Amino acid sequence: MTHLAELLEQFEENATKLGATVHWARDAAEHNEIVYGLLRDHDVKKLVKSKSMLTEECHLNPFLEKHGIEVTDTDLGEWLVQLREEAPSHIVMPAIHIRKEEVGELFHTVLGTEKGASDPKYLAEAARNALRQKFMAADAGLTGVNFAIAETGGFVVCTNEGNADLGVSLPKLHIACMGIEKMIPKPEHLGVMLRLLARSATGQPITTYSSHFHGPRPGAELHIVLVDNGRSNLLASKEFHRSLNCIRCGACMNTCPVYRRSGGHSYGTTVPGPIGSILAPARDAEEHSTLPYACSLCGSCTDVCPVKIDLHHQLLTWRREIALQGYVSLDKTVPMKLAAALFRRPWLFRLAGRVARAVVPWLPRFMLYNPLNPWGRQRELPEFPRESFQQAYARRQKSSERGS
Amino acid sequence: MSSRDTILKAIRNSQREATPLPTLEQNWLRFDDPVAHFTTVLQSVGGKCIRVSSTTEIDEQLNLFPQFESASVRTSAVEGVGKPTVNIDSINDPHELENIDFAVLEGQIAVAENGAVWVTDKTLKHRVLYFIAQHLALVVRTSSVVNNMHEAYRQLSFESPRFGAFVSGPSKTADIEQSLVIGAHGPRSHIVFLVDDES
Ligand code: SF4
């Protein structure tokens, strides 16, 4: 990362030498315009895409559809999500939130498969046949990029389904979209990276297809779009620049207790989970100000991350940052201040405890369970003990002294 | 300023102290019997490895596979193997390869670490064959088996425009409720023949 500018220049030079065209996009809008421009110039009506979280981040699909281009996501999971008009809920398994019965229903409506079918093999077969026709009919293929190699000007795309290769080996136009952080210096580094990615993502020793593209196919064109979209800002940040090392393996979300309970959609961002909660506020701290607070700081993500991003520390740092920028809402700051005042004065704390124990059990319900207490919406307060821990401890000490 | 220069400038402005490149000279994973390890790993990812002494034995082995027996459209890039019905070089539009049932193609390097085989379009006119055939068999020299990815990359060069891929087993998906299904978009079966004969 500390040589990123040189690596990008070197990549551009070498890729161009191999016959590819390199484009640069500052943000999502520019990226979408470049892709659309290419498709328009080549008179493309039907585009097949393979997994690309970047185009998801840029909201490319709706943009192209508005211009009358048919876009098909060919990764089975992404296609399911697309057919349901949803967003992916996981970066490696986009459709992890859909049950097989729901897939059966969906295919019954869209593909005319048997009603009530839920056998994954049968359903995957139906999808295979439907998507084959899409591959055959496509005028262009678009892929993401897992790693780009500065020294050779090539890039690597990893899939298990073989969809990226089918998508770009048939039509005459291949567009590859990548964030600028995907650079690695030399091809030999792939030996390590491919191993890390597959192991941490799915536990395989290597992804089934790791395809290395160097220049266009004879008689075809290859365009590479390098996208910044907030990444250079992130690089400038002292605290968060390491999050750019992310290889999007998904291990941190698989292990995250909060992600596992709430699922990917609740984050409202393209990349969910721990890493998503760091990347999203970097783009818009106000809109995503609550994400870093959802974390329990258990640190499990930091343990599993194959590229050693200190995820939970960065989440904690974001909390401070968001507080400094003033995006923490009053219902959090006011009680926090009160609590701080209370905890700083032991006598007050003891007094408050005594009063609460005496008074709260006698309070009418409307005073305890009202809009000021969202916690109580689905929960009941536990029964109050008669004495505090301190009192109980003192009593125990005394009685044991007497006993000895 | 162009977007290119804006981006590069932004990156340069934020450049911190350079980290040196880590060295890859390490004692990477090695196996007592790389061929045996390759065979086991390939099996674990849904493929099959068969060792033969010369290419003339391959057809005999292929006949034992129902997917080969019943294949009506076959193609091959290996001399005298695979009973081809279609000649790859006579086809110009790759779309015409849609109906290939069985393809026998060459592989350059086999990696014991992960069961992957390196394939390229150096001598193959349509690279889509690796992905579009319903069933795939790859023919690799036994002497090209390496221990790990680092040994493999040491042999590869990327100077001319070319496509290459590590392929490890048949295509697969686990996108429907995480149940593994073999045969997603690409081949439904994957056999690797290791040939001892060097000629
Ligand atoms: S932050 Fe680490 S664990 Fe999470 S997706 Fe990125 S590389 Fe994987």
Coordinates of C-alpha atoms and ligand atoms in Angstrom, one line a residue:
Chain A
M1 CA 0.0 0.0 0.0
T2 CA 2.9 2.4 0.7
H3 CA 3.9 2.1 -3.0
L4 CA 0.4 2.3 -4.4
A5 CA 0.9 5.2 -6.8
E6 CA 4.0 3.6 -8.4
L7 CA 2.3 0.3 -8.6
L8 CA -0.7 1.7 -10.4
E9 CA 1.5 3.5 -12.9
Q10 CA 3.5 0.4 -13.5
F11 CA 0.3 -1.6 -13.9
E12 CA -1.2 0.9 -16.4
E13 CA 2.0 0.9 -18.5
N14 CA 2.2 -2.9 -18.6
A15 CA -1.5 -3.5 -19.2
T16 CA -1.4 -1.0 -22.1
K17 CA 1.6 -2.8 -23.6
L18 CA -0.4 -6.0 -23.5
G19 CA -3.2 -4.4 -25.5
A20 CA -5.7 -3.5 -22.8
T21 CA -7.2 0.0 -22.3
V22 CA -7.0 1.5 -18.8
H23 CA -9.6 4.0 -17.5
W24 CA -9.5 5.9 -14.2
A25 CA -12.7 6.8 -12.3
R26 CA -12.7 9.2 -9.3
D27 CA -16.1 8.1 -8.0
A28 CA -19.1 5.8 -8.7
A29 CA -20.7 8.2 -11.1
E30 CA -17.6 8.4 -13.3
H31 CA -17.2 4.6 -13.2
N32 CA -20.8 4.1 -14.4
E33 CA -20.4 6.6 -17.2
I34 CA -17.2 4.9 -18.4
V35 CA -18.8 1.5 -18.4
Y36 CA -21.9 2.8 -20.1
G37 CA -19.8 4.7 -22.7
L38 CA -18.0 1.5 -23.6
L39 CA -21.2 -0.5 -23.9
R40 CA -22.8 2.2 -26.0
D41 CA -19.8 2.4 -28.4
H42 CA -19.8 -1.3 -28.9
D43 CA -23.6 -1.4 -29.3
V44 CA -24.0 -3.8 -26.4
K45 CA -27.6 -4.7 -25.5
K46 CA -27.0 -7.6 -23.2
L47 CA -24.3 -7.8 -20.5
V48 CA -23.3 -10.7 -18.3
K49 CA -21.6 -9.8 -15.0
S50 CA -19.7 -12.0 -12.7
K51 CA -19.2 -11.3 -9.0
S52 CA -18.2 -7.7 -8.5
M53 CA -18.9 -6.0 -5.2
L54 CA -17.4 -2.9 -6.7
T55 CA -20.2 -2.5 -9.3
E56 CA -22.6 -3.2 -6.5
E57 CA -21.0 -0.4 -4.5
C58 CA -21.4 1.9 -7.6
H59 CA -25.0 0.8 -8.2
L60 CA -24.1 0.0 -11.8
N61 CA -27.1 -2.3 -12.5
P62 CA -29.9 0.2 -12.1
F63 CA -27.9 2.8 -14.0
L64 CA -27.4 0.5 -17.0
E65 CA -30.9 -0.7 -16.9
K66 CA -32.1 2.8 -17.1
H67 CA -30.2 3.1 -20.4
G68 CA -31.9 0.0 -21.7
I69 CA -29.1 -2.5 -21.2
E70 CA -30.0 -6.0 -19.9
V71 CA -27.7 -6.9 -17.1
T72 CA -27.5 -10.5 -15.8
D73 CA -25.5 -11.3 -12.6
T74 CA -24.2 -14.8 -13.4
D75 CA -22.9 -15.9 -10.0
L76 CA -25.8 -18.1 -8.8
G77 CA -26.1 -16.3 -5.5
E78 CA -26.0 -12.8 -7.0
W79 CA -28.5 -13.9 -9.7
L80 CA -30.9 -15.1 -7.0
V81 CA -30.6 -11.8 -5.3
Q82 CA -31.0 -9.9 -8.5
L83 CA -34.2 -11.9 -9.4
R84 CA -35.6 -11.0 -6.0
E85 CA -34.6 -7.4 -6.6
E86 CA -32.6 -7.3 -3.4
A87 CA -29.0 -6.5 -2.5
P88 CA -26.4 -9.2 -1.5
S89 CA -26.3 -9.9 2.2
H90 CA -22.8 -11.4 2.3
I91 CA -19.7 -10.7 0.1
V92 CA -18.8 -14.4 -0.5
M93 CA -22.3 -15.9 -0.3
P94 CA -24.6 -13.2 -1.5
A95 CA -27.8 -15.2 -1.1
I96 CA -27.1 -16.7 2.3
H97 CA -30.3 -15.3 3.6
I98 CA -32.6 -17.1 1.1
R99 CA -34.0 -20.6 2.0
K100 CA -34.1 -23.3 -0.6
E101 CA -37.9 -23.4 -0.5
E102 CA -37.8 -19.7 -1.4
V103 CA -35.5 -20.4 -4.3
G104 CA -37.9 -23.1 -5.5
E105 CA -40.8 -20.7 -5.4
L106 CA -38.8 -18.0 -7.2
F107 CA -37.7 -20.5 -10.0
H108 CA -41.2 -21.8 -10.3
T109 CA -42.4 -18.2 -11.1
V110 CA -39.4 -17.2 -13.2
L111 CA -38.2 -20.4 -14.9
G112 CA -41.3 -22.6 -14.7
T113 CA -39.6 -25.3 -12.6
E114 CA -41.8 -27.7 -10.6
K115 CA -43.8 -26.1 -7.9
G116 CA -42.6 -26.8 -4.4
A117 CA -39.1 -28.0 -5.5
S118 CA -36.4 -27.5 -3.0
D119 CA -33.6 -29.9 -4.0
P120 CA -30.5 -27.7 -4.4
K121 CA -29.2 -29.9 -7.1
Y122 CA -32.4 -29.7 -9.2
L123 CA -32.6 -25.9 -8.7
A124 CA -28.9 -25.3 -9.5
E125 CA -29.4 -27.4 -12.7
A126 CA -32.3 -25.2 -13.7
A127 CA -30.2 -22.1 -13.1
R128 CA -27.3 -23.5 -15.0
N129 CA -29.5 -24.0 -18.1
A130 CA -31.1 -20.6 -17.8
L131 CA -27.8 -18.8 -17.4
R132 CA -26.1 -20.7 -20.2
Q133 CA -28.6 -19.1 -22.6
K134 CA -27.6 -15.7 -21.1
F135 CA -23.9 -16.4 -21.6
M136 CA -24.6 -17.4 -25.2
A137 CA -26.6 -14.3 -25.9
A138 CA -24.4 -11.7 -24.2
D139 CA -22.6 -9.0 -26.2
A140 CA -20.1 -8.2 -23.5
G141 CA -18.8 -9.6 -20.2
L142 CA -18.0 -7.7 -17.1
T143 CA -15.9 -9.0 -14.1
G144 CA -14.5 -7.7 -10.9
V145 CA -10.8 -8.2 -10.0
N146 CA -9.4 -10.1 -7.1
F147 CA -5.8 -9.1 -7.6
A148 CA -4.0 -6.9 -10.2
I149 CA -0.3 -7.4 -10.8
A150 CA 1.8 -4.3 -11.3
E151 CA 4.8 -6.1 -12.8
T152 CA 2.9 -7.9 -15.5
G153 CA -0.1 -5.7 -16.2
G154 CA -2.4 -8.6 -15.7
F155 CA -5.1 -9.4 -13.2
V156 CA -6.7 -12.4 -11.5
V157 CA -10.4 -13.3 -11.1
C158 CA -11.4 -16.1 -8.7
T159 CA -14.7 -18.0 -9.0
N160 CA -15.9 -21.5 -8.1
E161 CA -18.6 -21.6 -10.7
G162 CA -16.6 -20.7 -13.7
N163 CA -19.0 -17.9 -14.5
A164 CA -16.4 -15.2 -15.0
D165 CA -14.6 -17.2 -17.6
L166 CA -17.7 -18.2 -19.5
G167 CA -18.8 -14.6 -19.4
V168 CA -15.7 -13.1 -20.9
S169 CA -14.4 -15.9 -23.2
L170 CA -17.4 -15.8 -25.6
P171 CA -18.2 -12.1 -26.4
K172 CA -15.7 -9.7 -27.9
L173 CA -15.7 -7.2 -25.1
H174 CA -14.4 -7.7 -21.6
I175 CA -14.6 -4.9 -19.0
A176 CA -12.9 -5.4 -15.7
C177 CA -13.7 -3.1 -12.8
M178 CA -11.4 -2.8 -9.8
G179 CA -10.8 -0.7 -6.8
I180 CA -7.3 0.9 -6.8
E181 CA -6.4 -1.1 -3.6
K182 CA -6.3 -4.5 -5.5
M183 CA -2.7 -4.1 -6.6
I184 CA 0.0 -6.5 -5.7
P185 CA 3.6 -6.0 -6.9
K186 CA 4.5 -9.3 -8.5
P187 CA 2.9 -12.5 -9.8
E188 CA 4.8 -14.6 -7.2
H189 CA 2.8 -12.9 -4.5
L190 CA -0.3 -14.6 -5.8
G191 CA 1.0 -17.8 -4.3
V192 CA 0.3 -16.5 -0.9
M193 CA -2.7 -14.4 -1.7
L194 CA -4.7 -17.1 -3.5
R195 CA -4.1 -19.4 -0.6
L196 CA -5.2 -16.9 1.9
L197 CA -8.4 -15.9 0.0
A198 CA -9.7 -19.4 -0.5
R199 CA -8.9 -20.7 2.9
S200 CA -10.4 -17.8 4.7
A201 CA -13.4 -17.5 2.4
T202 CA -14.7 -21.1 2.1
G203 CA -12.0 -23.3 3.6
Q204 CA -11.0 -24.6 0.1
P205 CA -7.2 -25.0 -0.6
I206 CA -7.7 -22.8 -3.6
T207 CA -10.7 -21.3 -5.5
T208 CA -11.8 -23.7 -8.3
Y209 CA -10.9 -21.2 -11.0
S210 CA -8.2 -18.6 -10.5
S211 CA -8.0 -17.0 -14.0
H212 CA -5.1 -14.8 -15.0
F213 CA -5.9 -12.3 -17.7
H214 CA -3.1 -10.7 -19.5
G215 CA -4.3 -8.6 -22.4
P216 CA -7.3 -9.2 -24.6
R217 CA -8.2 -12.4 -26.5
P218 CA -7.2 -12.3 -30.2
G219 CA -9.9 -10.3 -32.0
A220 CA -11.4 -9.0 -28.7
E221 CA -11.1 -5.9 -26.5
L222 CA -10.2 -5.6 -22.9
H223 CA -10.9 -2.5 -20.8
I224 CA -9.8 -2.1 -17.2
V225 CA -11.5 0.6 -15.0
L226 CA -9.6 1.7 -11.9
V227 CA -11.9 3.2 -9.3
D228 CA -11.1 5.4 -6.4
N229 CA -14.5 6.2 -4.9
G230 CA -13.2 7.2 -1.4
R231 CA -10.2 4.8 -1.3
S232 CA -7.5 7.5 -1.5
N233 CA -9.2 9.3 1.4
L234 CA -9.0 6.2 3.4
L235 CA -5.4 5.8 2.5
A236 CA -4.7 9.3 3.9
S237 CA -6.2 8.4 7.2
K238 CA -3.7 7.5 9.9
E239 CA -6.2 5.3 11.7
F240 CA -8.0 3.5 9.0
H241 CA -5.6 3.1 6.0
R242 CA -5.1 -0.6 6.9
S243 CA -8.6 -1.5 6.1
L244 CA -7.6 -1.1 2.4
N245 CA -5.6 -4.3 2.8
C246 CA -8.9 -6.3 2.9
I247 CA -9.1 -9.1 0.3
R248 CA -12.9 -9.5 0.9
C249 CA -12.7 -13.0 2.1
G250 CA -15.7 -12.7 4.4
A251 CA -14.1 -14.4 7.4
C252 CA -14.7 -11.5 9.7
M253 CA -18.5 -11.5 9.1
N254 CA -18.7 -15.3 9.4
T255 CA -17.2 -15.1 12.9
C256 CA -18.9 -11.9 14.0
P257 CA -21.7 -12.5 16.6
V258 CA -23.5 -9.4 15.6
Y259 CA -23.5 -10.3 11.9
R260 CA -24.6 -13.8 12.6
R261 CA -27.6 -12.6 14.6
S262 CA -28.7 -9.8 12.4
G263 CA -27.7 -10.8 8.9
G264 CA -26.1 -8.7 6.1
H265 CA -29.1 -6.6 5.1
S266 CA -29.4 -4.8 8.5
Y267 CA -26.2 -2.9 7.8
G268 CA -27.6 -1.1 4.8
T269 CA -24.2 -1.1 3.1
T270 CA -22.6 -3.1 0.2
V271 CA -20.0 -4.7 2.4
P272 CA -21.6 -5.7 5.7
G273 CA -20.0 -7.1 8.9
P274 CA -16.9 -5.8 10.7
I275 CA -15.0 -4.6 7.7
G276 CA -18.2 -3.0 6.3
S277 CA -18.7 -1.1 9.5
I278 CA -15.3 0.5 9.0
L279 CA -15.5 1.2 5.3
A280 CA -19.0 2.7 5.4
P281 CA -18.4 5.5 7.8
A282 CA -15.3 6.4 5.9
R283 CA -17.6 7.2 3.0
D284 CA -20.3 8.9 5.0
A285 CA -19.8 9.2 8.8
E286 CA -23.1 10.7 9.4
E287 CA -25.2 8.2 7.5
H288 CA -23.4 5.2 8.9
S289 CA -22.7 6.6 12.3
T290 CA -24.4 3.8 14.2
L291 CA -22.5 0.9 12.6
P292 CA -19.4 1.0 14.8
Y293 CA -21.6 1.0 17.9
A294 CA -23.2 -2.3 17.0
C295 CA -19.9 -4.1 17.6
S296 CA -19.5 -5.9 20.9
L297 CA -15.7 -5.4 20.7
C298 CA -15.2 -9.2 21.2
G299 CA -12.2 -9.1 18.8
S300 CA -13.0 -12.3 17.0
C301 CA -12.8 -10.6 13.6
T302 CA -9.3 -9.4 14.3
D303 CA -8.3 -13.0 15.2
V304 CA -9.6 -14.5 11.9
C305 CA -8.6 -11.8 9.4
P306 CA -6.0 -13.3 7.1
V307 CA -4.4 -9.9 6.3
K308 CA -4.2 -8.9 10.0
I309 CA -6.4 -5.9 9.9
D310 CA -7.0 -4.7 13.5
L311 CA -10.7 -4.6 12.9
H312 CA -12.0 -4.2 16.5
H313 CA -9.5 -1.4 17.3
Q314 CA -10.5 0.4 14.2
L315 CA -14.2 0.1 15.2
L316 CA -13.4 1.6 18.5
T317 CA -11.5 4.4 16.9
W318 CA -14.5 5.1 14.7
R319 CA -16.6 5.5 17.8
R320 CA -14.3 8.2 19.0
E321 CA -14.2 9.8 15.6
I322 CA -17.9 9.8 15.2
A323 CA -18.4 11.3 18.7
L324 CA -15.8 14.0 17.9
Q325 CA -17.6 14.8 14.7
G326 CA -20.8 15.2 16.7
Y327 CA -22.8 12.4 15.0
V328 CA -23.8 10.7 18.2
S329 CA -27.5 11.2 19.0
L330 CA -28.7 12.9 22.2
D331 CA -30.3 9.7 23.5
K332 CA -26.8 8.3 23.7
T333 CA -24.9 11.3 24.9
V334 CA -27.2 12.5 27.6
P335 CA -27.5 9.2 29.5
M336 CA -23.7 8.7 29.0
K337 CA -23.0 12.0 30.7
L338 CA -25.4 11.3 33.5
A339 CA -23.8 7.9 34.0
A340 CA -20.3 9.3 34.0
A341 CA -21.4 11.9 36.7
L342 CA -22.8 9.1 38.7
F343 CA -19.9 6.7 38.5
R344 CA -17.4 9.4 39.4
R345 CA -19.1 10.0 42.8
P346 CA -19.3 6.8 44.8
W347 CA -21.5 8.3 47.5
L348 CA -24.0 9.4 44.9
F349 CA -23.9 5.9 43.3
R350 CA -24.6 4.3 46.6
L351 CA -27.4 6.7 47.3
A352 CA -28.9 6.2 43.9
G353 CA -28.8 2.5 44.3
R354 CA -30.5 2.6 47.6
V355 CA -33.2 4.9 46.4
A356 CA -33.8 2.8 43.2
R357 CA -34.0 -0.4 45.2
A358 CA -36.6 1.2 47.5
V359 CA -38.6 3.0 44.9
V360 CA -38.5 1.2 41.6
P361 CA -40.5 -1.9 42.6
W362 CA -43.4 0.3 43.6
L363 CA -43.5 2.5 40.5
P364 CA -46.5 2.1 38.2
R365 CA -45.7 0.5 34.8
F366 CA -46.2 3.6 32.7
M367 CA -43.3 5.3 34.5
L368 CA -40.9 2.4 33.7
Y369 CA -42.1 1.2 30.3
N370 CA -42.6 4.4 28.2
P371 CA -41.0 5.8 25.0
L372 CA -38.0 7.0 27.0
N373 CA -37.0 3.4 27.7
P374 CA -36.7 1.6 24.3
W375 CA -34.9 -1.2 26.1
G376 CA -38.1 -2.0 27.9
R377 CA -40.2 -2.4 24.7
Q378 CA -39.6 -6.1 24.6
R379 CA -38.1 -6.8 28.0
E380 CA -39.0 -6.8 31.6
L381 CA -36.8 -5.4 34.3
P382 CA -35.3 -8.1 36.6
E383 CA -36.5 -8.2 40.1
F384 CA -34.6 -5.8 42.3
P385 CA -32.5 -7.4 45.1
R386 CA -33.0 -6.1 48.6
E387 CA -29.3 -5.2 49.2
S388 CA -26.5 -4.1 47.0
F389 CA -23.5 -6.2 46.2
Q390 CA -21.4 -4.1 48.6
Q391 CA -23.8 -4.7 51.4
A392 CA -24.0 -8.4 50.7
Y393 CA -20.3 -8.7 50.6
A394 CA -19.8 -6.8 53.8
R395 CA -22.3 -9.0 55.5
R396 CA -20.6 -12.1 54.3
Q397 CA -17.2 -11.0 55.4
K398 CA -18.5 -10.2 58.8
S399 CA -20.2 -13.6 59.3
S400 CA -17.1 -15.5 58.1
E401 CA -15.0 -13.5 60.5
R402 CA -17.3 -14.5 63.3
G403 CA -17.2 -18.1 62.2
S404 CA -13.4 -18.4 62.1
Chain B
M1 CA -6.7 17.7 -14.0
S2 CA -7.6 14.3 -15.3
S3 CA -9.1 11.7 -13.0
R4 CA -5.9 9.7 -13.4
D5 CA -3.8 12.6 -12.1
T6 CA -6.2 13.5 -9.3
I7 CA -6.2 10.0 -8.0
L8 CA -2.5 9.5 -8.2
K9 CA -1.9 12.9 -6.6
A10 CA -4.2 12.0 -3.7
I11 CA -2.4 8.8 -3.2
R12 CA 1.0 10.4 -3.3
N13 CA -0.1 13.1 -0.8
S14 CA -1.1 10.4 1.7
Q15 CA 2.0 8.2 1.3
R16 CA 3.5 7.2 4.5
E17 CA 6.8 5.6 5.3
A18 CA 7.5 2.8 2.8
T19 CA 7.3 -0.8 4.0
P20 CA 9.8 -3.0 2.4
L21 CA 8.6 -5.9 0.3
P22 CA 8.5 -9.1 2.3
T23 CA 10.7 -11.9 0.9
L24 CA 9.1 -15.1 -0.4
E25 CA 12.2 -17.1 0.1
Q26 CA 10.9 -19.4 2.8
N27 CA 10.6 -23.1 3.5
W28 CA 7.2 -23.6 1.9
L29 CA 5.2 -26.7 2.2
R30 CA 6.8 -29.8 0.6
F31 CA 5.5 -33.3 0.4
D32 CA 7.2 -36.7 0.5
D33 CA 5.1 -37.8 -2.3
P34 CA 3.7 -34.9 -4.2
V35 CA 1.8 -37.1 -6.7
A36 CA 0.0 -38.9 -3.9
H37 CA -0.9 -35.6 -2.3
F38 CA -2.1 -34.1 -5.5
T39 CA -4.4 -37.2 -6.0
T40 CA -5.8 -36.9 -2.5
V41 CA -6.5 -33.1 -2.6
L42 CA -8.0 -33.3 -6.1
Q43 CA -10.4 -35.9 -4.8
S44 CA -11.3 -33.7 -1.9
V45 CA -12.3 -30.9 -4.3
G46 CA -14.5 -33.2 -6.4
G47 CA -12.0 -34.2 -9.1
K48 CA -10.3 -37.5 -10.0
C49 CA -6.6 -38.2 -10.7
I50 CA -5.5 -41.2 -12.7
R51 CA -1.8 -42.0 -13.3
V52 CA -0.9 -43.7 -16.6
S53 CA 2.4 -44.7 -18.2
S54 CA 1.6 -43.3 -21.6
T55 CA -1.1 -41.4 -23.4
T56 CA -2.1 -44.6 -25.3
E57 CA -3.6 -45.9 -22.0
I58 CA -5.9 -42.9 -21.6
D59 CA -8.8 -43.9 -23.9
E60 CA -9.0 -47.2 -22.1
Q61 CA -9.4 -45.5 -18.8
L62 CA -11.9 -42.9 -20.3
N63 CA -14.1 -45.7 -21.5
L64 CA -14.8 -46.6 -17.9
F65 CA -16.5 -43.3 -17.3
P66 CA -20.2 -43.2 -18.2
Q67 CA -20.0 -39.5 -19.0
F68 CA -17.4 -40.3 -21.7
E69 CA -19.2 -43.3 -23.0
S70 CA -22.4 -41.4 -23.5
A71 CA -20.9 -38.1 -24.8
S72 CA -22.0 -37.5 -28.3
V73 CA -20.0 -34.4 -29.0
R74 CA -16.3 -34.8 -28.1
T75 CA -13.2 -32.8 -28.7
S76 CA -9.5 -33.2 -27.9
A77 CA -6.3 -31.3 -28.0
V78 CA -4.2 -34.3 -27.2
E79 CA -3.0 -36.4 -30.2
G80 CA -4.6 -39.8 -30.4
V81 CA -6.7 -39.4 -27.3
G82 CA -10.4 -38.8 -26.5
K83 CA -12.1 -40.0 -29.8
P84 CA -12.9 -36.4 -30.9
T85 CA -15.9 -35.7 -33.1
V86 CA -15.2 -32.0 -33.4
N87 CA -11.9 -30.4 -34.6
I88 CA -11.3 -27.3 -32.4
D89 CA -9.2 -25.5 -35.0
S90 CA -11.9 -25.7 -37.7
I91 CA -14.2 -23.6 -35.5
N92 CA -14.0 -19.8 -35.6
D93 CA -16.8 -18.6 -33.4
P94 CA -16.4 -19.9 -29.8
H95 CA -20.2 -19.9 -29.4
E96 CA -20.3 -23.0 -31.6
L97 CA -18.7 -24.9 -28.8
E98 CA -21.8 -24.7 -26.7
N99 CA -22.7 -28.4 -27.2
I100 CA -19.4 -30.0 -26.4
D101 CA -20.0 -32.9 -24.0
F102 CA -16.5 -34.0 -23.3
A103 CA -13.2 -32.2 -23.9
V104 CA -9.7 -33.7 -23.4
L105 CA -7.2 -30.8 -23.0
E106 CA -3.6 -30.2 -21.9
G107 CA -2.5 -28.9 -18.6
Q108 CA 1.0 -27.5 -17.9
I109 CA 1.6 -27.8 -14.2
A110 CA -0.1 -29.7 -11.4
V111 CA 0.1 -28.3 -7.9
A112 CA 0.2 -30.9 -5.0
E113 CA -0.7 -28.3 -2.4
N114 CA -4.2 -27.6 -3.7
G115 CA -5.0 -30.0 -6.6
A116 CA -4.9 -27.2 -9.1
V117 CA -3.7 -27.6 -12.7
W118 CA -2.3 -24.6 -14.7
V119 CA -3.9 -24.3 -18.1
T120 CA -3.4 -21.7 -20.8
D121 CA -4.6 -20.7 -24.3
K122 CA -1.1 -20.9 -25.7
T123 CA -1.8 -23.9 -27.9
L124 CA -5.6 -23.8 -27.6
K125 CA -7.6 -21.7 -30.0
H126 CA -10.6 -21.3 -27.7
R127 CA -9.9 -20.9 -24.0
V128 CA -13.7 -21.1 -23.4
L129 CA -13.3 -24.9 -23.8
Y130 CA -12.0 -25.3 -20.3
F131 CA -15.2 -23.8 -19.0
I132 CA -17.9 -24.6 -21.5
A133 CA -17.5 -28.4 -21.9
Q134 CA -19.9 -30.5 -19.8
H135 CA -17.1 -32.8 -18.7
L136 CA -13.3 -32.1 -18.8
A137 CA -10.2 -34.3 -18.7
L138 CA -6.8 -32.7 -18.4
V139 CA -3.6 -34.4 -19.5
V140 CA -0.4 -33.4 -17.5
R141 CA 3.1 -34.9 -17.4
T142 CA 3.8 -36.5 -14.1
S143 CA 7.1 -34.7 -14.0
S144 CA 5.2 -31.4 -14.0
V145 CA 3.8 -32.0 -10.5
V146 CA 5.2 -29.3 -8.1
N147 CA 4.8 -29.1 -4.3
N148 CA 3.3 -25.7 -3.9
M149 CA 2.1 -22.4 -5.6
H150 CA 5.5 -20.8 -5.2
E151 CA 7.2 -23.4 -7.3
A152 CA 4.4 -23.1 -9.9
Y153 CA 4.8 -19.3 -10.2
R154 CA 8.5 -19.6 -10.5
Q155 CA 7.8 -21.5 -13.8
L156 CA 5.3 -19.1 -15.2
S157 CA 5.9 -16.0 -17.2
F158 CA 3.4 -13.4 -18.3
E159 CA 5.2 -11.5 -20.9
S160 CA 2.9 -11.9 -23.9
P161 CA -0.8 -11.4 -24.0
R162 CA -2.2 -14.6 -22.8
F163 CA -4.8 -16.3 -20.6
G164 CA -4.0 -18.8 -17.9
A165 CA -5.8 -20.3 -15.0
F166 CA -5.4 -22.6 -12.1
V167 CA -8.3 -25.0 -12.2
S168 CA -8.9 -27.2 -9.2
G169 CA -11.7 -29.7 -9.6
P170 CA -15.1 -29.3 -11.4
S171 CA -17.2 -26.1 -11.2
K172 CA -19.3 -25.8 -8.1
T173 CA -21.6 -23.6 -6.1
A174 CA -22.9 -23.5 -2.6
D175 CA -25.2 -20.6 -3.2
I176 CA -28.5 -22.5 -2.5
E177 CA -28.6 -22.8 1.3
Q178 CA -24.9 -23.7 1.4
S179 CA -25.4 -27.2 0.0
L180 CA -22.5 -28.0 -2.3
V181 CA -23.6 -28.7 -5.9
I182 CA -21.0 -29.9 -8.4
G183 CA -21.5 -28.5 -11.9
A184 CA -22.5 -24.9 -11.6
H185 CA -21.7 -23.2 -14.9
G186 CA -18.6 -25.0 -16.0
P187 CA -17.7 -28.7 -16.2
R188 CA -19.7 -31.2 -14.1
S189 CA -16.7 -33.6 -13.8
H190 CA -13.0 -33.2 -13.9
I191 CA -10.4 -35.9 -14.4
V192 CA -6.6 -35.3 -14.5
F193 CA -4.4 -37.8 -16.2
L194 CA -0.8 -37.8 -15.0
V195 CA 1.4 -39.3 -17.8
D196 CA 4.7 -40.8 -16.9
D197 CA 6.0 -41.1 -20.4
E198 CA 8.1 -38.1 -21.5
S199 CA 8.1 -38.6 -25.2
Ligands
SF4_1 S1 -11.4 -7.5 6.8 FE1 -10.0 -9.3 6.8 S2 -11.4 -11.0 7.5 FE2 -12.7 -9.3 6.9 S3 -13.2 -9.7 4.7 FE3 -11.4 -8.3 4.8 S4 -9.6 -9.7 4.7 FE4 -11.4 -11.0 5.2

